[in-house]
JSON list of C-alpha atoms in Angstrom, two decimals:
[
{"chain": "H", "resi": 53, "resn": "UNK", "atom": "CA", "xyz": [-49.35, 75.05, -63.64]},
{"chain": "H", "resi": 54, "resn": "UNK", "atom": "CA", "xyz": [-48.18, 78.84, -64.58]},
{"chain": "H", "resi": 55, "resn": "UNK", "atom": "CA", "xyz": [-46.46, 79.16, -60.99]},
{"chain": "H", "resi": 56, "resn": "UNK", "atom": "CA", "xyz": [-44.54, 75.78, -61.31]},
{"chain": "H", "resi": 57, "resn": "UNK", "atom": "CA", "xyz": [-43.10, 76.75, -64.68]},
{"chain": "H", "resi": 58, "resn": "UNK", "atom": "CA", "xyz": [-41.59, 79.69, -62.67]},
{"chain": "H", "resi": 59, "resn": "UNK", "atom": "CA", "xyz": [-40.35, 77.38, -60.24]},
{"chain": "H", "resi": 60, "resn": "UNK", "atom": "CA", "xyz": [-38.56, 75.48, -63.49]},
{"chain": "H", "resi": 61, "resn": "UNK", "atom": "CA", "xyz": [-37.66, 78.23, -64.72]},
{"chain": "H", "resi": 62, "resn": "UNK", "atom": "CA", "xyz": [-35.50, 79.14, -61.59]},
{"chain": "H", "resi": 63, "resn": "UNK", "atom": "CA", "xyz": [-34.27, 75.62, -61.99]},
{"chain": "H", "resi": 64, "resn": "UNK", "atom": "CA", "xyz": [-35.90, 74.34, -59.03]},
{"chain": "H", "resi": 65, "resn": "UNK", "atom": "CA", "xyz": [-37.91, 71.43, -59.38]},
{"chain": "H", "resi": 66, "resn": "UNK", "atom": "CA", "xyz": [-38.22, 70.37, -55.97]},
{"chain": "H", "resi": 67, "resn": "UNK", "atom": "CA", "xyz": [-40.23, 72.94, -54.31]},
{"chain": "H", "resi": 68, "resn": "UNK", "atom": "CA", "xyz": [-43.01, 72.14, -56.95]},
{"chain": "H", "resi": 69, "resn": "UNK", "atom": "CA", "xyz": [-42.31, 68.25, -56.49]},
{"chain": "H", "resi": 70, "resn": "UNK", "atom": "CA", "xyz": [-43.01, 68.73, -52.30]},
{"chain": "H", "resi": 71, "resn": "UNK", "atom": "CA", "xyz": [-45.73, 70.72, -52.49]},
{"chain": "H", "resi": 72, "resn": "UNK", "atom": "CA", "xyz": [-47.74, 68.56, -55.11]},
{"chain": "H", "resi": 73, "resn": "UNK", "atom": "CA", "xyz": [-47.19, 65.66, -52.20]},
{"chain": "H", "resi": 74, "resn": "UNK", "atom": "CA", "xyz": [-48.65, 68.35, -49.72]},
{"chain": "H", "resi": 75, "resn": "UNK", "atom": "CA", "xyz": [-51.33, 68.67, -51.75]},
{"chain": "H", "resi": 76, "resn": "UNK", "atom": "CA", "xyz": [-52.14, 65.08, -52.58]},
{"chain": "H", "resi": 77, "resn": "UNK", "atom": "CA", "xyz": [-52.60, 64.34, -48.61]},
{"chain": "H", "resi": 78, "resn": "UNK", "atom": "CA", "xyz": [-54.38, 67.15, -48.62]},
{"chain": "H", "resi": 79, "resn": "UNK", "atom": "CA", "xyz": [-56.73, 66.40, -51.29]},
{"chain": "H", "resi": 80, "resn": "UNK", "atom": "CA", "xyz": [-57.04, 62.74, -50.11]},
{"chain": "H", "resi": 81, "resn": "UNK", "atom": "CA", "xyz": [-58.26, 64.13, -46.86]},
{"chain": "H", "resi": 82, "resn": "UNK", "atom": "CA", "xyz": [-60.60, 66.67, -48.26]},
{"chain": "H", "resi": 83, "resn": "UNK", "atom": "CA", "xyz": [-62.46, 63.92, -50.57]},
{"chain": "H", "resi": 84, "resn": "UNK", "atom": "CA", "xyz": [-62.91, 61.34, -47.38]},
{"chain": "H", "resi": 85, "resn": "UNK", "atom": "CA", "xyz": [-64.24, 64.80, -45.64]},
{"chain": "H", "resi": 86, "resn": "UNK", "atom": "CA", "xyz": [-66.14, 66.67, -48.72]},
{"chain": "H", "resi": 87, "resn": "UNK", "atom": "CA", "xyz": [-67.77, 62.85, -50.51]},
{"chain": "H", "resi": 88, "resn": "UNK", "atom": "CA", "xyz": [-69.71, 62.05, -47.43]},
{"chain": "H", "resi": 89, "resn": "UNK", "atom": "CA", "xyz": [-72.16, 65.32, -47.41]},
{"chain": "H", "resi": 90, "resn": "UNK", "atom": "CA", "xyz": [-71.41, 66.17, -50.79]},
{"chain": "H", "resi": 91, "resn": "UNK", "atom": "CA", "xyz": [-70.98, 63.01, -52.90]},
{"chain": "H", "resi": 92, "resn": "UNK", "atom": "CA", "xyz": [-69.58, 63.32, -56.45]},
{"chain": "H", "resi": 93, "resn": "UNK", "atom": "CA", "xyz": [-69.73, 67.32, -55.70]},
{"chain": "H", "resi": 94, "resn": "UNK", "atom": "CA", "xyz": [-67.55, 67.29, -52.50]},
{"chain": "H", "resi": 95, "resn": "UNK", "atom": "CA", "xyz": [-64.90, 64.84, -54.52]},
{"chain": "H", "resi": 96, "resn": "UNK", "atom": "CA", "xyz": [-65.27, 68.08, -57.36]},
{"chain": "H", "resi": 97, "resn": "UNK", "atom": "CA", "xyz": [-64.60, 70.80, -54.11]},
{"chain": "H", "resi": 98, "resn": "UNK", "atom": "CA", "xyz": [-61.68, 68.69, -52.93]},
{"chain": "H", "resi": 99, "resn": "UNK", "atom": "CA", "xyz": [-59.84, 68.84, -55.82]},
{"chain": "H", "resi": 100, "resn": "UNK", "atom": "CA", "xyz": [-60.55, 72.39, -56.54]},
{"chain": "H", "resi": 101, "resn": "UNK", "atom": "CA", "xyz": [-59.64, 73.79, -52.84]},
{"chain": "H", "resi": 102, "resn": "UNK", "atom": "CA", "xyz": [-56.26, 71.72, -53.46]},
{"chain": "H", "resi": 103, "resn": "UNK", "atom": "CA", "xyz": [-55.57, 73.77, -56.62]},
{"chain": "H", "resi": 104, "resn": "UNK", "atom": "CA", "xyz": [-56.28, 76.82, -55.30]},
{"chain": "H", "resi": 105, "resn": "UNK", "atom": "CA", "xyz": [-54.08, 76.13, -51.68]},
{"chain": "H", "resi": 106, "resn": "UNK", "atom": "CA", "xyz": [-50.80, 74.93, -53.95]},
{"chain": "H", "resi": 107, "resn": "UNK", "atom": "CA", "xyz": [-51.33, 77.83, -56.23]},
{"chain": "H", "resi": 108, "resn": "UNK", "atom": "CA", "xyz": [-51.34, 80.22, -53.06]},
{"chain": "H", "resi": 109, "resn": "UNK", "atom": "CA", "xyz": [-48.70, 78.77, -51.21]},
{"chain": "H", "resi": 110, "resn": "UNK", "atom": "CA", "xyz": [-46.74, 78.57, -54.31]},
{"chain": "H", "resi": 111, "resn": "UNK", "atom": "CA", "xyz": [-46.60, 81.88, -55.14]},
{"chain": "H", "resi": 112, "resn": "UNK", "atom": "CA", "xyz": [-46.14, 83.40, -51.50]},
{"chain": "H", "resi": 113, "resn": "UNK", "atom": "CA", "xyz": [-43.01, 80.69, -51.25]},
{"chain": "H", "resi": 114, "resn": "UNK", "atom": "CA", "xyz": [-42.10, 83.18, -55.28]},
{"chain": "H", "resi": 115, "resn": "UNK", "atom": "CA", "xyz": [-42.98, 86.51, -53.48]},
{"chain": "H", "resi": 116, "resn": "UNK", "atom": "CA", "xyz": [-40.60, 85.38, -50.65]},
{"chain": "H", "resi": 117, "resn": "UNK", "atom": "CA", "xyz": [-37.94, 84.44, -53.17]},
{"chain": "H", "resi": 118, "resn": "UNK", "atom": "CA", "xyz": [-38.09, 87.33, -55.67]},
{"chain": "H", "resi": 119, "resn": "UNK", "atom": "CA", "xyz": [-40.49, 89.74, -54.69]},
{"chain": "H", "resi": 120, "resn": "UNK", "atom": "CA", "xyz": [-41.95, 92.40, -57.25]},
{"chain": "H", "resi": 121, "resn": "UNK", "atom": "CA", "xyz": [-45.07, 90.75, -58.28]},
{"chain": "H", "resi": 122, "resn": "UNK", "atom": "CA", "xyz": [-48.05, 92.83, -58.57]},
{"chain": "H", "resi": 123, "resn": "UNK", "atom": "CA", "xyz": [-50.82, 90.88, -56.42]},
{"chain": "H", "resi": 124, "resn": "UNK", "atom": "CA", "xyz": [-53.23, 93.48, -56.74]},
{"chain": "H", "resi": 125, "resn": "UNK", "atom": "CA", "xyz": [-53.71, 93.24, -60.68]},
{"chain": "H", "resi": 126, "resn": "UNK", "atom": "CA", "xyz": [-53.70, 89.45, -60.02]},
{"chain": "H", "resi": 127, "resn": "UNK", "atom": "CA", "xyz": [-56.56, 89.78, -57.20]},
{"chain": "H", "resi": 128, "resn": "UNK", "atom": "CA", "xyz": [-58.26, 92.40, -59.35]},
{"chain": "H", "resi": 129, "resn": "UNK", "atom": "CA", "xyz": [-58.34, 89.70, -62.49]},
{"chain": "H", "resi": 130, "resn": "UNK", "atom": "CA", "xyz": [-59.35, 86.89, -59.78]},
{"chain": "H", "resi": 131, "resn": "UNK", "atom": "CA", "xyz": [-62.42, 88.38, -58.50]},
{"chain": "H", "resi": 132, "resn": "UNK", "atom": "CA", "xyz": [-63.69, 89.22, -62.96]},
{"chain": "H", "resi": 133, "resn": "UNK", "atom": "CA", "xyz": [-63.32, 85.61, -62.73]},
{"chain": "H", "resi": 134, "resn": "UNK", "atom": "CA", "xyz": [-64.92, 84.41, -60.08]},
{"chain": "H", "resi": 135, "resn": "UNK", "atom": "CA", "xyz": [-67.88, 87.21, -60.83]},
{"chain": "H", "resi": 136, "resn": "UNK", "atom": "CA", "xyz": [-67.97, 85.60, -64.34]},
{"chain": "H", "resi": 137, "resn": "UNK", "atom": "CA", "xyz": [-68.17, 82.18, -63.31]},
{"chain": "H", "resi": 138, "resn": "UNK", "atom": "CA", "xyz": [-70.62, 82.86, -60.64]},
{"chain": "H", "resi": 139, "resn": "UNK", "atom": "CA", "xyz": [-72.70, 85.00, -62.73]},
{"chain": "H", "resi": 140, "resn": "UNK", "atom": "CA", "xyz": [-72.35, 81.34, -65.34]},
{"chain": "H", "resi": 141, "resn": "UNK", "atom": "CA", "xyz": [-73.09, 79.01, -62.04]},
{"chain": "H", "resi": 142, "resn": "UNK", "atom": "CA", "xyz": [-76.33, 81.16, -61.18]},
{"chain": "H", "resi": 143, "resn": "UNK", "atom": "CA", "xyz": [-77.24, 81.03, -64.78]},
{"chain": "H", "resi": 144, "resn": "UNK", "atom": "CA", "xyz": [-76.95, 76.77, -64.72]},
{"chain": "H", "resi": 145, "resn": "UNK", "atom": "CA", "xyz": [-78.57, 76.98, -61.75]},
{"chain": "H", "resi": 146, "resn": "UNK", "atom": "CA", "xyz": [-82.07, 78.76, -62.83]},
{"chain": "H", "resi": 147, "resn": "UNK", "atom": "CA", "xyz": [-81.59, 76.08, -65.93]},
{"chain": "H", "resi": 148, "resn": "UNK", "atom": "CA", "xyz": [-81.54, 72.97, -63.96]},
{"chain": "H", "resi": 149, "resn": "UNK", "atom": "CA", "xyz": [-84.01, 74.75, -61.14]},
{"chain": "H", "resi": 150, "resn": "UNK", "atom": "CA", "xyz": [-86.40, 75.49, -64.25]},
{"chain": "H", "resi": 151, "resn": "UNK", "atom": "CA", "xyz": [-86.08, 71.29, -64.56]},
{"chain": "H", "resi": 152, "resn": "UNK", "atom": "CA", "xyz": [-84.28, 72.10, -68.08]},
{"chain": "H", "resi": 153, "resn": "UNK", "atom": "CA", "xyz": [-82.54, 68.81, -67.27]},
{"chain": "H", "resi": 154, "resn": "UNK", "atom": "CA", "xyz": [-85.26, 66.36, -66.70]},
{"chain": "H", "resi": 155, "resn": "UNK", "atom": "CA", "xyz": [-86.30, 64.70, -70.05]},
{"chain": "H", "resi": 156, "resn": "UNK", "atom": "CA", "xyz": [-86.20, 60.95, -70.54]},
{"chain": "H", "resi": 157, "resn": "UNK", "atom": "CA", "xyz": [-84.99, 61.56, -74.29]},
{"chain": "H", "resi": 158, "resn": "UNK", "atom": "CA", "xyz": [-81.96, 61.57, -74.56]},
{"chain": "H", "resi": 159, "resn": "UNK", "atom": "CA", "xyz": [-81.63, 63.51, -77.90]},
{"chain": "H", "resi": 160, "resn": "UNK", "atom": "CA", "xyz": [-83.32, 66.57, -76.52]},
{"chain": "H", "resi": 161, "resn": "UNK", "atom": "CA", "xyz": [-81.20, 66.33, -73.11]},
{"chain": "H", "resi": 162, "resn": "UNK", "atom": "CA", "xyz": [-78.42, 66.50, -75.67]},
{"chain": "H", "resi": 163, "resn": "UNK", "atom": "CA", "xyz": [-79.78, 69.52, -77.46]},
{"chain": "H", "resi": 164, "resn": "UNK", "atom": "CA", "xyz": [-80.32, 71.22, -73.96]},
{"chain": "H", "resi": 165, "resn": "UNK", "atom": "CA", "xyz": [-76.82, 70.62, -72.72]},
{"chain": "H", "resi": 166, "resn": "UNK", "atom": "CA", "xyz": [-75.48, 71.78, -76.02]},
{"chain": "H", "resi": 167, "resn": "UNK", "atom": "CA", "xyz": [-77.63, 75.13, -75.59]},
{"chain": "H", "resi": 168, "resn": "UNK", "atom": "CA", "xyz": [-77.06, 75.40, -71.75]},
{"chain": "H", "resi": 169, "resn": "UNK", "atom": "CA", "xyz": [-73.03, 75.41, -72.60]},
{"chain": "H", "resi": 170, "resn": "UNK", "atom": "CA", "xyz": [-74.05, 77.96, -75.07]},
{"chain": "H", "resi": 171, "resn": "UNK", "atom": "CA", "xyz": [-75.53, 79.73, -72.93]},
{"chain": "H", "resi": 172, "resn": "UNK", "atom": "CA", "xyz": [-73.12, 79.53, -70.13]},
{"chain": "H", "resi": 173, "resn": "UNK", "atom": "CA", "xyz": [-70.62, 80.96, -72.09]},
{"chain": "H", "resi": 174, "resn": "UNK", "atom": "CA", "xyz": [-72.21, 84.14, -73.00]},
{"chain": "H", "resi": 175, "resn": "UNK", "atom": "CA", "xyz": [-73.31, 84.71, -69.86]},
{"chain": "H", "resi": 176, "resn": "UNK", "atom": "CA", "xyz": [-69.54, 84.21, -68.38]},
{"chain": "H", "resi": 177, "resn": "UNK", "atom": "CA", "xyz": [-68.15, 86.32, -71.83]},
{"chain": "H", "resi": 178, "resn": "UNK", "atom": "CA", "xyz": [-70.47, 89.27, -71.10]},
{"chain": "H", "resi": 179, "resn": "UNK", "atom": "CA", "xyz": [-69.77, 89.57, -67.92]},
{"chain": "H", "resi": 180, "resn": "UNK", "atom": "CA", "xyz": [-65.91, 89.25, -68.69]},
{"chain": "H", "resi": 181, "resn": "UNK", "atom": "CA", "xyz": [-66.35, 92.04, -71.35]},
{"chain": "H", "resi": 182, "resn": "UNK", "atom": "CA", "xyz": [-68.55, 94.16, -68.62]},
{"chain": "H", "resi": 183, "resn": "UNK", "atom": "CA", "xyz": [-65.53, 93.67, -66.11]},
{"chain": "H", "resi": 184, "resn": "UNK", "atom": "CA", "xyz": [-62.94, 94.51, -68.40]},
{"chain": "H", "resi": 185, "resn": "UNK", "atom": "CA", "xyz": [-61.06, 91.20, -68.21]},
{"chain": "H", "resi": 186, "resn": "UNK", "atom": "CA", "xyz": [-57.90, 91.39, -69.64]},
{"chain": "H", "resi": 187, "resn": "UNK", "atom": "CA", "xyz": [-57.45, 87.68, -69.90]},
{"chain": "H", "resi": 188, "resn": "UNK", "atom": "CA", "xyz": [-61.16, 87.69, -72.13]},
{"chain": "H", "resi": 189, "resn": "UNK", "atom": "CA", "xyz": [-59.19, 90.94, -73.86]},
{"chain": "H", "resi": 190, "resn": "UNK", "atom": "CA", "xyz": [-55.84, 88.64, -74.24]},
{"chain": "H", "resi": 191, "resn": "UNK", "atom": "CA", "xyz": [-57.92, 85.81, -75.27]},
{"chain": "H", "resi": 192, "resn": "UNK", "atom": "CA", "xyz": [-59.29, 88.22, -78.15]},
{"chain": "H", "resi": 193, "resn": "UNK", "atom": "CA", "xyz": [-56.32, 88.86, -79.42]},
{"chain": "H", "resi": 194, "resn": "UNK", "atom": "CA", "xyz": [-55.06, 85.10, -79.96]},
{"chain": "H", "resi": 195, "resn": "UNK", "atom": "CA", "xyz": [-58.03, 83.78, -81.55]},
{"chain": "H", "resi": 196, "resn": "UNK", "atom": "CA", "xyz": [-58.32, 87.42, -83.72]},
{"chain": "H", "resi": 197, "resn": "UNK", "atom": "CA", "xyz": [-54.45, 86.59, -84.54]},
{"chain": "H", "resi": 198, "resn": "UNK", "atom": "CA", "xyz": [-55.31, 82.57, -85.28]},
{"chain": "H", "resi": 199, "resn": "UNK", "atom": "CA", "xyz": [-58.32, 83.37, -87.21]},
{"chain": "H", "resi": 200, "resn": "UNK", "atom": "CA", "xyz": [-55.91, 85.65, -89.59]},
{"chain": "H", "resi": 201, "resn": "UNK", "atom": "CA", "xyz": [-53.41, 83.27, -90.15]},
{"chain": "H", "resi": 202, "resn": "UNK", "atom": "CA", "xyz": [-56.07, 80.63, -91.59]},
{"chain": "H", "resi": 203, "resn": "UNK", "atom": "CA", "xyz": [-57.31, 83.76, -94.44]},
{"chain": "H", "resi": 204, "resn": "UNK", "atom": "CA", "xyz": [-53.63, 83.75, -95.44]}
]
């Protein structure tokens, strides 16, 4: 979403507009590939691997036009990401692998999904905070700087 706003920004509309039709076929085509072996999960992957193709295409077709952006800080914040959501995945995963997940009552599956997203982000926090993430850091700020304005 970020990189089309540039693209508005520079007044062109169309670039965005094309590549979101790219990336529908695409998508399509991934979710008749990705459902089969994957079900509901390959239909999740599909989706995701379209975001992440328009987002790189995107912003090679903005380097090409204006040059100057800094992909290493923006690699270096991808990978704190992905280790924080990883390190949040692995942490769902010994959950649901511990069978957290399967009780017939519904209340307590409610009260374990509310702790598991509890849990999940701490986990993903910490290791945000022990990668120096400057989105987390960023994120701080706004919620320290919303919180205030509520005192007053």
């Amino acid at each position: 979403r970020n990189v089309n706003q540039v693209f508005n920004s520079m007044k062109d509309t169309r670039t965005p507009a094309i590549m979101a039709v790219v990336i529908m076929v695409i998508n399509v085509g991934l979710c008749y590939l990705l459902a089969g072996p994957m079900g509901n999960g390959g239909i999740a992957a599909a989706g995701s691997i379209g975001a992440l193709v328009n987002v790189v295409i995107l912003y090679v077709i903005l380097h090409r036009r204006i040059g100057g952006l800094d992909a290493g800080r923006i690699i270096g914040s991808l990978w704190k990401i992905l280790l924080a959501t990883a390190a949040m995945a692995g942490f769902l995963m010994i959950l649901v692998g511990q069978g957290m997940f399967d009780v017939k009552s519904r209340p307590l599956l409610a009260l374990y999904l509310c702790l598991a997203i509890g849990g999940s982000v701490v986990v993903y926090v910490a290791v945000a905070r022990l990668t120096r993430s400057p989105e987390l850091a960023e994120f701080t700020v706004l919620i320290r700087r919303k919180l205030s304005r509520r005192k007053k």
